[in-house]
Every structure is written in C-alpha cells, then in structure tokens.
Amino acid sequence: MKHLEYIGAWLGRLRKYVSAVFVAMLVASFVLWYLAKLNYTYTTEHTLTVEVDGERVNVCCVIEGTGTNLLGYRLSRDRLLHVPLSELKYRRALSEEIPDLIELDRESLRNAIATRCSDIKIVSLKDSVSMIPYPKREKR
C-alpha cells in the first residue's frame, strides 16, 4: 500500500512537468511507427492446422511475409487448411503398433499449404514428417 502512495505522489509531481498533449503525441508517434514497421518483410515460425481427409495435423512452418499478413495469421488461430490426400505424396509407414499409418511427404505438404496461403511464403516445414492414420473411405 505504501508503494501505491509513493507512485501516486511521484505521478502528481510528474504532471507538473509533462503535459497531456505531450503524452498524447508520444502515444500517436508510437502507433504510427508501429504501423510503418508492419509494411516490412519478416520471417517467423507459425503452427498451421491442416486437415487431410478428416485427420487434423499441426504443422510448424517457417513463414515469410509482410508484417500485416503475419499479424493476420497470428490473430486467426482457428484457421483450418483443407488438403485432400489425393494432392499429397505419401507412403505407408512401417509401424507394428498401428498398421494403417501413412507418412506424408514434406515437400508435397509444403506445396499444398503454399497454394492455400498465397499471401505468405512457406519457407520450410520445421517438424519431422507428419504421420496420420490412413483415412477410411465410405463405400457408395
């Protein structure tokens, strides 16, 4: 409680020397500087959720784009990319425990994600090769 009184007294003394207009201009300059920096190109890591024929896979990617596009991807956490298995290269995984496991090819997965995210560049995939259960097809 003593600290709050000290801070309040310090702010009261500071108000004599710093005007409200100065603080408003300082905040406005920071906002404008931040908006100007969003036009630059940045590279960062981001996790995308990809749905391959009903199976969801979290893929950690290194992405490149302008600050506004990257901020949009960061803020939309629920973005889901639908990729049919027919667009991907894959092979059967050698697993004793789960017999119907397939291993997705990294390059074909990166290309499929890149075609669905045209406003950013997918530089690389960070995770190891994604494995999913082989999707079960309904008989018609």
PDB file of C-alpha atoms in Angstrom:
ATOM      1  CA  MET A   1       0.000   0.000   0.000  1.00  0.00           C
ATOM      2  CA  LYS A   2       2.904   2.295   0.760  1.00  0.00           C
ATOM      3  CA  HIS A   3       4.250   1.732  -2.740  1.00  0.00           C
ATOM      4  CA  LEU A   4       0.995   2.888  -4.339  1.00  0.00           C
ATOM      5  CA  GLU A   5       1.082   6.119  -2.332  1.00  0.00           C
ATOM      6  CA  TYR A   6       4.667   6.691  -3.408  1.00  0.00           C
ATOM      7  CA  ILE A   7       3.811   6.082  -7.085  1.00  0.00           C
ATOM      8  CA  GLY A   8       0.780   8.391  -6.818  1.00  0.00           C
ATOM      9  CA  ALA A   9       2.893  11.168  -5.309  1.00  0.00           C
ATOM     10  CA  TRP A  10       5.559  10.708  -7.987  1.00  0.00           C
ATOM     11  CA  LEU A  11       2.942  10.886 -10.783  1.00  0.00           C
ATOM     12  CA  GLY A  12       1.489  14.034  -9.183  1.00  0.00           C
ATOM     13  CA  ARG A  13       4.896  15.723  -9.296  1.00  0.00           C
ATOM     14  CA  LEU A  14       5.473  14.489 -12.849  1.00  0.00           C
ATOM     15  CA  ARG A  15       2.210  16.077 -14.054  1.00  0.00           C
ATOM     16  CA  LYS A  16       3.670  19.491 -13.332  1.00  0.00           C
ATOM     17  CA  TYR A  17       6.416  18.910 -15.900  1.00  0.00           C
ATOM     18  CA  VAL A  18       4.750  16.707 -18.549  1.00  0.00           C
ATOM     19  CA  SER A  19       1.607  17.879 -20.307  1.00  0.00           C
ATOM     20  CA  ALA A  20      -1.240  15.665 -21.522  1.00  0.00           C
ATOM     21  CA  VAL A  21      -0.583  16.835 -25.086  1.00  0.00           C
ATOM     22  CA  PHE A  22       2.985  15.526 -24.898  1.00  0.00           C
ATOM     23  CA  VAL A  23       1.781  12.101 -23.728  1.00  0.00           C
ATOM     24  CA  ALA A  24      -0.870  12.004 -26.492  1.00  0.00           C
ATOM     25  CA  MET A  25       1.734  12.868 -29.144  1.00  0.00           C
ATOM     26  CA  LEU A  26       4.120  10.257 -27.753  1.00  0.00           C
ATOM     27  CA  VAL A  27       1.423   7.572 -27.992  1.00  0.00           C
ATOM     28  CA  ALA A  28       0.447   8.720 -31.507  1.00  0.00           C
ATOM     29  CA  SER A  29       4.073   8.594 -32.671  1.00  0.00           C
ATOM     30  CA  PHE A  30       4.451   5.057 -31.306  1.00  0.00           C
ATOM     31  CA  VAL A  31       1.288   3.898 -33.121  1.00  0.00           C
ATOM     32  CA  LEU A  32       2.431   5.453 -36.409  1.00  0.00           C
ATOM     33  CA  TRP A  33       5.920   3.947 -36.042  1.00  0.00           C
ATOM     34  CA  TYR A  34       4.389   0.508 -35.408  1.00  0.00           C
ATOM     35  CA  LEU A  35       2.123   0.811 -38.463  1.00  0.00           C
ATOM     36  CA  ALA A  36       5.105   1.794 -40.614  1.00  0.00           C
ATOM     37  CA  LYS A  37       7.065  -1.250 -39.373  1.00  0.00           C
ATOM     38  CA  LEU A  38       4.201  -3.583 -40.378  1.00  0.00           C
ATOM     39  CA  ASN A  39       4.969  -2.902 -44.057  1.00  0.00           C
ATOM     40  CA  TYR A  40       8.394  -4.577 -43.781  1.00  0.00           C
ATOM     41  CA  THR A  41       9.016  -8.238 -44.655  1.00  0.00           C
ATOM     42  CA  TYR A  42       9.568 -10.615 -41.746  1.00  0.00           C
ATOM     43  CA  THR A  43      10.298 -14.325 -41.264  1.00  0.00           C
ATOM     44  CA  THR A  44       8.866 -16.239 -38.300  1.00  0.00           C
ATOM     45  CA  GLU A  45       7.679 -19.643 -37.135  1.00  0.00           C
ATOM     46  CA  HIS A  46       3.963 -20.406 -37.088  1.00  0.00           C
ATOM     47  CA  THR A  47       1.904 -23.528 -36.481  1.00  0.00           C
ATOM     48  CA  LEU A  48      -0.821 -24.191 -39.042  1.00  0.00           C
ATOM     49  CA  THR A  49      -3.623 -26.723 -38.646  1.00  0.00           C
ATOM     50  CA  VAL A  50      -4.047 -28.845 -41.767  1.00  0.00           C
ATOM     51  CA  GLU A  51      -6.927 -31.260 -42.285  1.00  0.00           C
ATOM     52  CA  VAL A  52      -6.077 -34.176 -44.560  1.00  0.00           C
ATOM     53  CA  ASP A  53      -9.249 -36.120 -45.373  1.00  0.00           C
ATOM     54  CA  GLY A  54     -10.662 -35.650 -41.876  1.00  0.00           C
ATOM     55  CA  GLU A  55      -7.383 -36.071 -39.960  1.00  0.00           C
ATOM     56  CA  ARG A  56      -6.009 -32.903 -38.365  1.00  0.00           C
ATOM     57  CA  VAL A  57      -2.272 -32.310 -38.319  1.00  0.00           C
ATOM     58  CA  ASN A  58      -0.457 -29.392 -36.676  1.00  0.00           C
ATOM     59  CA  VAL A  59       2.422 -28.346 -38.924  1.00  0.00           C
ATOM     60  CA  CYS A  60       5.109 -25.969 -37.674  1.00  0.00           C
ATOM     61  CA  CYS A  61       6.253 -23.802 -40.596  1.00  0.00           C
ATOM     62  CA  VAL A  62       8.776 -21.071 -41.187  1.00  0.00           C
ATOM     63  CA  ILE A  63       6.781 -18.380 -42.999  1.00  0.00           C
ATOM     64  CA  GLU A  64       7.759 -15.106 -44.647  1.00  0.00           C
ATOM     65  CA  GLY A  65       5.549 -12.136 -45.424  1.00  0.00           C
ATOM     66  CA  THR A  66       4.717  -8.553 -44.631  1.00  0.00           C
ATOM     67  CA  GLY A  67       4.003  -7.668 -41.033  1.00  0.00           C
ATOM     68  CA  THR A  68       0.301  -7.098 -41.687  1.00  0.00           C
ATOM     69  CA  ASN A  69      -0.142 -10.558 -43.248  1.00  0.00           C
ATOM     70  CA  LEU A  70       1.833 -12.287 -40.498  1.00  0.00           C
ATOM     71  CA  LEU A  71      -0.148 -10.444 -37.840  1.00  0.00           C
ATOM     72  CA  GLY A  72      -3.349 -11.656 -39.511  1.00  0.00           C
ATOM     73  CA  TYR A  73      -2.131 -15.254 -39.355  1.00  0.00           C
ATOM     74  CA  ARG A  74      -1.149 -14.863 -35.691  1.00  0.00           C
ATOM     75  CA  LEU A  75      -4.531 -13.437 -34.744  1.00  0.00           C
ATOM     76  CA  SER A  76      -6.592 -16.068 -36.600  1.00  0.00           C
ATOM     77  CA  ARG A  77      -5.640 -19.160 -34.595  1.00  0.00           C
ATOM     78  CA  ASP A  78      -8.686 -21.111 -35.786  1.00  0.00           C
ATOM     79  CA  ARG A  79      -7.697 -21.083 -39.466  1.00  0.00           C
ATOM     80  CA  LEU A  80      -8.010 -24.600 -40.881  1.00  0.00           C
ATOM     81  CA  LEU A  81      -6.499 -25.614 -44.227  1.00  0.00           C
ATOM     82  CA  HIS A  82      -8.276 -28.462 -46.036  1.00  0.00           C
ATOM     83  CA  VAL A  83      -5.983 -30.615 -48.174  1.00  0.00           C
ATOM     84  CA  PRO A  84      -7.248 -33.775 -49.896  1.00  0.00           C
ATOM     85  CA  LEU A  85      -4.978 -36.782 -49.636  1.00  0.00           C
ATOM     86  CA  SER A  86      -5.018 -37.088 -53.437  1.00  0.00           C
ATOM     87  CA  GLU A  87      -2.886 -33.903 -53.665  1.00  0.00           C
ATOM     88  CA  LEU A  88      -0.166 -35.279 -51.391  1.00  0.00           C
ATOM     89  CA  LYS A  89       2.567 -37.822 -51.863  1.00  0.00           C
ATOM     90  CA  TYR A  90       2.698 -40.373 -49.088  1.00  0.00           C
ATOM     91  CA  ARG A  91       3.897 -43.845 -48.266  1.00  0.00           C
ATOM     92  CA  ARG A  92       2.878 -46.496 -45.793  1.00  0.00           C
ATOM     93  CA  ALA A  93       4.746 -46.185 -42.524  1.00  0.00           C
ATOM     94  CA  LEU A  94       6.444 -49.244 -41.132  1.00  0.00           C
ATOM     95  CA  SER A  95       4.770 -49.498 -37.755  1.00  0.00           C
ATOM     96  CA  GLU A  96       3.942 -52.646 -35.826  1.00  0.00           C
ATOM     97  CA  GLU A  97       1.592 -50.892 -33.368  1.00  0.00           C
ATOM     98  CA  ILE A  98      -0.570 -49.006 -35.898  1.00  0.00           C
ATOM     99  CA  PRO A  99      -0.791 -50.881 -39.214  1.00  0.00           C
ATOM    100  CA  ASP A 100      -2.740 -48.245 -41.201  1.00  0.00           C
ATOM    101  CA  LEU A 101      -0.328 -45.355 -40.668  1.00  0.00           C
ATOM    102  CA  ILE A 102       0.887 -43.244 -43.592  1.00  0.00           C
ATOM    103  CA  GLU A 103       3.828 -40.843 -43.765  1.00  0.00           C
ATOM    104  CA  LEU A 104       3.207 -37.579 -45.629  1.00  0.00           C
ATOM    105  CA  ASP A 105       5.902 -36.239 -47.933  1.00  0.00           C
ATOM    106  CA  ARG A 106       7.256 -32.943 -46.580  1.00  0.00           C
ATOM    107  CA  GLU A 107       7.690 -31.224 -49.939  1.00  0.00           C
ATOM    108  CA  SER A 108       4.217 -32.095 -51.247  1.00  0.00           C
ATOM    109  CA  LEU A 109       2.700 -30.962 -47.927  1.00  0.00           C
ATOM    110  CA  ARG A 110       4.625 -27.676 -48.126  1.00  0.00           C
ATOM    111  CA  ASN A 111       3.446 -27.125 -51.720  1.00  0.00           C
ATOM    112  CA  ALA A 112      -0.176 -27.871 -50.781  1.00  0.00           C
ATOM    113  CA  ILE A 113      -0.020 -25.406 -47.882  1.00  0.00           C
ATOM    114  CA  ALA A 114       1.680 -22.786 -50.070  1.00  0.00           C
ATOM    115  CA  THR A 115      -1.102 -22.894 -52.677  1.00  0.00           C
ATOM    116  CA  ARG A 116      -3.695 -22.248 -49.946  1.00  0.00           C
ATOM    117  CA  CYS A 117      -1.716 -19.423 -48.295  1.00  0.00           C
ATOM    118  CA  SER A 118      -0.970 -17.192 -51.251  1.00  0.00           C
ATOM    119  CA  ASP A 119      -0.347 -14.021 -49.232  1.00  0.00           C
ATOM    120  CA  ILE A 120       2.616 -15.505 -47.351  1.00  0.00           C
ATOM    121  CA  LYS A 121       5.589 -17.620 -48.419  1.00  0.00           C
ATOM    122  CA  ILE A 122       6.089 -21.025 -46.780  1.00  0.00           C
ATOM    123  CA  VAL A 123       9.881 -21.215 -46.459  1.00  0.00           C
ATOM    124  CA  SER A 124      10.117 -24.650 -44.844  1.00  0.00           C
ATOM    125  CA  LEU A 125       8.455 -27.140 -42.520  1.00  0.00           C
ATOM    126  CA  LYS A 126      10.129 -27.432 -39.121  1.00  0.00           C
ATOM    127  CA  ASP A 127       8.625 -30.641 -37.757  1.00  0.00           C
ATOM    128  CA  SER A 128       9.586 -34.113 -38.701  1.00  0.00           C
ATOM    129  CA  VAL A 129       7.489 -35.909 -41.277  1.00  0.00           C
ATOM    130  CA  SER A 130       3.802 -35.959 -40.341  1.00  0.00           C
ATOM    131  CA  MET A 131       2.170 -39.326 -39.814  1.00  0.00           C
ATOM    132  CA  ILE A 132      -1.579 -39.825 -39.908  1.00  0.00           C
ATOM    133  CA  PRO A 133      -3.870 -42.852 -39.933  1.00  0.00           C
ATOM    134  CA  TYR A 134      -4.908 -43.888 -43.403  1.00  0.00           C
ATOM    135  CA  PRO A 135      -8.338 -42.293 -43.942  1.00  0.00           C
ATOM    136  CA  LYS A 136     -11.199 -44.727 -44.150  1.00  0.00           C
ATOM    137  CA  ARG A 137     -13.344 -44.256 -47.266  1.00  0.00           C
ATOM    138  CA  GLU A 138     -17.094 -44.804 -47.175  1.00  0.00           C
ATOM    139  CA  LYS A 139     -18.415 -47.307 -49.700  1.00  0.00           C
ATOM    140  CA  ARG A 140     -21.109 -46.000 -52.017  1.00  0.00           C
TER     141      ARG A 140
END
